Amino acid sequence: MLEIKDLHVHYGNIEAVRGVSLDVEPGKVTLVLGANGAGKSSTLKAVAGLERPVQGSVHLNGDDITRLAPHKLVRRGVVLVPEGRRVFSPLTVAENLRLGGYTAPKEAYDETLARVYEMFPILADRGNGAAGLLSGGEQQMLAFGRALMSQPKVMLMDEPSMGLAPVVVDSILAKVRQMADSGIGILMVEQNADAGLDVADQVVAIARGEVVYSGVAGDARSHASVLRAFLGEA
Ligand code: ATP
């Protein structure tokens, strides 16, 4: 569904991404692993229209969507759940969700909101409360819910477990799995390799801007280079 081919992202002289290719399929989670500075976020940002790739292409169901602006990508069904959640703290939970749904067809709004509330009951409970008063895990759920309001085909997620307590990490990643199971294709950058592998279908490991491993998540744990580079030096 989403095909990333030979992507290159530069910041001046820094070649942050050097020829990354990967695919995201409907209903599947593709996990991107890599050390700090490997080029994971830059890859996501280039797909999401936040950085301009100097080379390479991104196709969605055969359509070239390379370098489209973020709002156009959202209309096409590609939405980013940013690192650090970035909920609008002074606004209520319901207002945050409404903002996520502004590009979606009006007829479907209520139905989509009902589905989001069904998947994240806490958001329904806290609908009139300020988003800034939610816990970290709840804010991550709001970031997911806000993205879901645009009725995405593909969700790009940058470190959804960052800064969350271990017990919360598992429930957040279980939600990622649930969203994929509803048919959405997910491209997820996650430092927490162990927890990420539990919910992923495919895994791509990036080092110094290049893909150094790509395979089925279930095989990744036993693959020596992945273990060495990304799960510690054990
Ligand atoms: P992290 O887990 O630390 O976020 P990452 O794998 O996501 O790492 P990127 O954030 O994509 O890595 O960074 C890749 C390289 O590009 C790094 O060397 C980083 O310093 C550099 N870089 C990232 N963003 C910028 C920027 N806006 N300007 C200049 N250099 C940048």
Coordinates of C-alpha atoms and ligand atoms in Angstrom, one line a residue:
M1 CA 0.0 0.0 0.0
L2 CA 2.7 2.5 1.0
E3 CA 5.9 2.1 -0.9
I4 CA 9.0 4.1 0.1
K5 CA 11.8 3.8 -2.5
D6 CA 15.4 4.9 -2.2
L7 CA 14.6 7.8 0.1
H8 CA 17.4 10.4 0.8
V9 CA 17.1 13.2 3.3
H10 CA 19.9 15.7 3.9
Y11 CA 20.3 18.6 6.3
G12 CA 23.1 20.7 4.7
N13 CA 26.1 18.4 4.7
I14 CA 24.5 15.7 6.9
E15 CA 23.1 12.8 4.9
A16 CA 20.6 11.7 7.5
V17 CA 18.8 9.2 5.3
R18 CA 20.7 7.4 2.5
G19 CA 18.5 5.3 0.2
V20 CA 15.9 3.8 2.6
S21 CA 13.3 1.6 0.9
L22 CA 10.4 -0.1 2.8
D23 CA 6.8 -1.1 2.4
V24 CA 3.7 -0.7 4.7
E25 CA 0.8 -3.1 4.1
P26 CA -2.8 -2.6 5.2
G27 CA -3.5 -4.3 8.6
K28 CA 0.3 -4.6 9.3
V29 CA 2.7 -2.9 11.6
T30 CA 6.2 -2.1 10.1
L31 CA 8.5 -1.4 13.0
V32 CA 11.6 0.8 12.3
L33 CA 14.5 0.2 14.8
G34 CA 17.8 2.0 15.0
A35 CA 20.1 3.8 17.4
N36 CA 19.9 7.5 18.2
G37 CA 20.6 9.6 15.1
A38 CA 20.2 6.6 12.7
G39 CA 17.7 8.5 10.5
K40 CA 14.4 7.0 11.7
S41 CA 12.6 10.3 12.4
S42 CA 13.9 11.9 9.3
T43 CA 12.5 9.0 7.3
L44 CA 9.1 9.4 8.9
K45 CA 9.2 13.2 8.5
A46 CA 10.0 12.9 4.8
V47 CA 7.1 10.6 4.2
A48 CA 4.8 12.9 6.2
G49 CA 5.8 15.9 4.1
L50 CA 7.7 17.7 7.0
E51 CA 11.1 17.3 5.3
R52 CA 11.8 17.4 1.6
P53 CA 13.6 14.3 0.4
V54 CA 16.4 15.1 -2.0
Q55 CA 15.9 11.8 -3.8
G56 CA 13.5 8.8 -3.8
S57 CA 9.8 8.4 -3.9
V58 CA 6.8 7.5 -1.8
H59 CA 3.7 5.9 -3.4
L60 CA 0.3 5.2 -1.9
N61 CA -1.6 2.5 -3.7
G62 CA 0.4 3.4 -6.8
D63 CA -0.1 7.2 -6.6
D64 CA 3.1 9.3 -6.3
I65 CA 2.7 11.2 -3.0
T66 CA 6.4 12.3 -2.7
R67 CA 6.8 15.8 -1.4
L68 CA 3.1 16.5 -0.9
A69 CA 2.3 19.0 1.9
P70 CA 1.2 17.4 5.2
H71 CA -2.4 18.6 4.9
K72 CA -2.7 17.0 1.4
L73 CA -1.2 13.8 2.7
V74 CA -3.8 13.7 5.5
R75 CA -6.5 14.0 2.8
R76 CA -5.0 11.1 0.9
G77 CA -5.0 9.1 4.2
V78 CA -1.5 9.4 5.5
V79 CA -1.3 10.9 9.0
L80 CA 1.6 11.4 11.4
V81 CA 1.3 10.8 15.1
P82 CA 4.3 13.0 16.2
E83 CA 6.9 12.3 18.7
G84 CA 5.9 13.7 22.1
R85 CA 2.2 13.4 21.2
R86 CA 1.8 17.2 20.7
V87 CA -1.8 17.4 21.9
F88 CA -3.3 20.9 22.2
S89 CA -3.1 21.2 26.0
P90 CA -5.5 24.1 26.7
L91 CA -8.2 22.6 24.4
T92 CA -10.6 19.9 25.6
V93 CA -10.2 16.2 24.5
A94 CA -13.2 16.6 22.3
E95 CA -11.8 19.7 20.7
N96 CA -8.5 17.9 19.9
L97 CA -10.5 15.1 18.3
R98 CA -12.5 17.6 16.3
L99 CA -9.3 19.2 14.9
G100 CA -8.1 15.8 13.8
G101 CA -11.4 15.3 11.9
Y102 CA -11.5 18.5 10.0
T103 CA -10.4 17.0 6.7
A104 CA -12.7 14.0 6.9
P105 CA -16.2 14.0 5.2
K106 CA -18.8 15.6 7.6
E107 CA -21.3 12.7 7.1
A108 CA -18.8 10.3 8.6
Y109 CA -17.7 12.5 11.5
D110 CA -20.1 11.2 14.2
E111 CA -19.5 7.6 13.2
T112 CA -15.8 8.0 13.3
L113 CA -15.9 9.8 16.7
A114 CA -18.0 6.9 18.1
R115 CA -15.4 4.4 16.9
V116 CA -12.6 6.4 18.5
Y117 CA -14.5 6.5 21.7
E118 CA -15.2 2.8 21.5
M119 CA -11.5 2.1 21.0
F120 CA -10.4 4.6 23.7
P121 CA -13.2 4.8 26.3
I122 CA -11.0 7.1 28.5
L123 CA -11.3 9.8 25.8
A124 CA -15.1 9.7 26.1
D125 CA -14.9 9.9 29.8
R126 CA -12.6 12.9 29.6
G127 CA -14.2 14.6 26.6
N128 CA -14.8 17.9 28.3
G129 CA -11.6 18.0 30.2
A130 CA -8.4 19.8 29.1
A131 CA -6.1 17.6 27.1
G132 CA -3.2 19.0 29.2
L133 CA -4.6 17.3 32.3
L134 CA -4.4 13.8 30.9
S135 CA -1.6 11.5 31.9
G136 CA 1.2 10.7 29.3
G137 CA -0.5 7.4 28.3
E138 CA -3.9 9.1 27.9
Q139 CA -2.3 11.9 25.9
Q140 CA -0.8 9.3 23.6
M141 CA -4.3 7.7 23.2
L142 CA -5.6 11.2 22.4
A143 CA -2.9 11.6 19.7
F144 CA -4.0 8.2 18.3
G145 CA -7.6 9.2 18.4
R146 CA -7.0 12.6 16.8
A147 CA -5.1 10.9 14.0
L148 CA -7.9 8.3 13.6
M149 CA -10.4 11.1 13.1
S150 CA -8.9 11.8 9.7
Q151 CA -9.8 8.2 8.7
P152 CA -6.3 7.3 7.7
K153 CA -5.1 4.4 5.5
V154 CA -1.6 4.7 6.9
M155 CA -0.5 6.0 10.3
L156 CA 3.1 7.1 10.8
M157 CA 4.1 6.9 14.5
D158 CA 7.2 8.4 16.0
E159 CA 8.1 6.8 19.3
P160 CA 4.7 6.3 20.8
S161 CA 6.0 4.7 24.0
M162 CA 8.5 7.5 24.8
G163 CA 8.5 8.7 28.4
L164 CA 5.7 6.2 29.4
A165 CA 5.9 3.8 32.4
P166 CA 6.5 0.2 31.3
V167 CA 3.0 -1.0 32.2
V168 CA 1.5 1.9 30.1
V169 CA 3.9 1.1 27.2
D170 CA 2.3 -2.4 26.8
S171 CA -1.2 -1.0 26.7
I172 CA -0.3 1.7 24.2
L173 CA 1.4 -0.8 21.9
A174 CA -1.6 -3.1 22.2
K175 CA -3.7 -0.2 20.9
V176 CA -1.3 0.1 18.0
R177 CA -1.9 -3.6 17.2
Q178 CA -5.7 -3.0 17.5
M179 CA -5.6 -0.1 15.0
A180 CA -3.6 -2.2 12.6
D181 CA -6.1 -5.1 13.0
S182 CA -8.8 -2.6 11.9
G183 CA -7.1 -2.5 8.5
I184 CA -4.8 0.5 8.9
G185 CA -1.2 0.2 7.7
I186 CA 1.2 1.4 10.4
L187 CA 4.8 2.6 10.1
M188 CA 6.2 2.9 13.7
V189 CA 9.5 4.1 14.9
E190 CA 10.1 2.8 18.4
Q191 CA 13.2 2.8 20.6
N192 CA 11.7 0.2 22.8
A193 CA 12.6 -2.7 20.5
D194 CA 11.3 -5.5 22.7
A195 CA 7.9 -4.1 23.2
G196 CA 7.7 -2.9 19.5
L197 CA 8.6 -6.4 18.2
D198 CA 5.7 -7.9 20.2
V199 CA 3.2 -6.0 18.1
A200 CA 5.0 -5.7 14.8
D201 CA 4.7 -7.8 11.6
Q202 CA 7.7 -6.5 9.7
V203 CA 10.8 -4.9 11.0
V204 CA 13.3 -2.7 9.3
A205 CA 16.5 -1.7 11.1
I206 CA 18.3 1.5 10.1
A207 CA 21.9 2.4 10.8
R208 CA 23.6 5.6 9.6
G209 CA 20.7 6.3 7.3
E210 CA 20.7 2.9 5.6
V211 CA 18.5 -0.2 6.0
V212 CA 20.7 -2.9 7.5
Y213 CA 18.0 -5.5 8.2
S214 CA 14.6 -6.1 6.9
G215 CA 12.4 -9.1 7.7
V216 CA 9.6 -10.6 9.6
A217 CA 9.3 -9.4 13.2
G218 CA 9.2 -12.9 14.6
D219 CA 12.6 -13.7 13.1
A220 CA 14.2 -10.4 14.1
R221 CA 15.0 -11.3 17.7
S222 CA 17.2 -14.2 16.6
H223 CA 19.0 -12.2 13.9
A224 CA 22.5 -11.5 15.1
S225 CA 23.0 -8.1 13.5
V226 CA 19.7 -6.8 14.8
L227 CA 20.5 -8.0 18.3
R228 CA 24.0 -6.5 18.2
A229 CA 22.9 -3.2 16.8
F230 CA 19.6 -2.5 18.3
L231 CA 18.8 -4.7 21.3
G232 CA 22.1 -4.0 23.1
E233 CA 25.6 -5.6 22.7
A234 CA 24.6 -8.9 24.4
Ligands
ATP1 P1 16.5 9.7 17.5 O1 16.1 8.4 18.0 O2 17.6 10.3 18.3 O3 15.4 10.7 17.2 P2 16.7 9.1 14.6 O4 17.1 7.8 14.2 O5 15.2 9.5 14.6 O6 17.3 9.4 16.1 P3 17.1 11.5 13.1 O7 16.4 12.4 14.0 O8 16.4 11.2 11.8 O9 17.5 10.1 13.8 O10 18.5 12.1 12.8 C1 19.4 11.6 11.8 C2 20.6 12.6 11.6 O11 20.1 13.8 11.1 C3 21.3 12.9 12.9 O12 22.7 13.0 12.7 C4 20.7 14.2 13.3 O13 21.6 14.9 14.1 C5 20.5 14.9 12.0 N1 19.3 15.8 12.0 C6 18.1 15.5 12.3 N2 17.3 16.6 12.2 C7 18.1 17.6 11.8 C8 17.9 19.0 11.5 N3 16.7 19.5 11.6 N4 18.9 19.7 11.2 C9 20.2 19.1 11.1 N5 20.4 17.9 11.4 C10 19.4 17.1 11.7

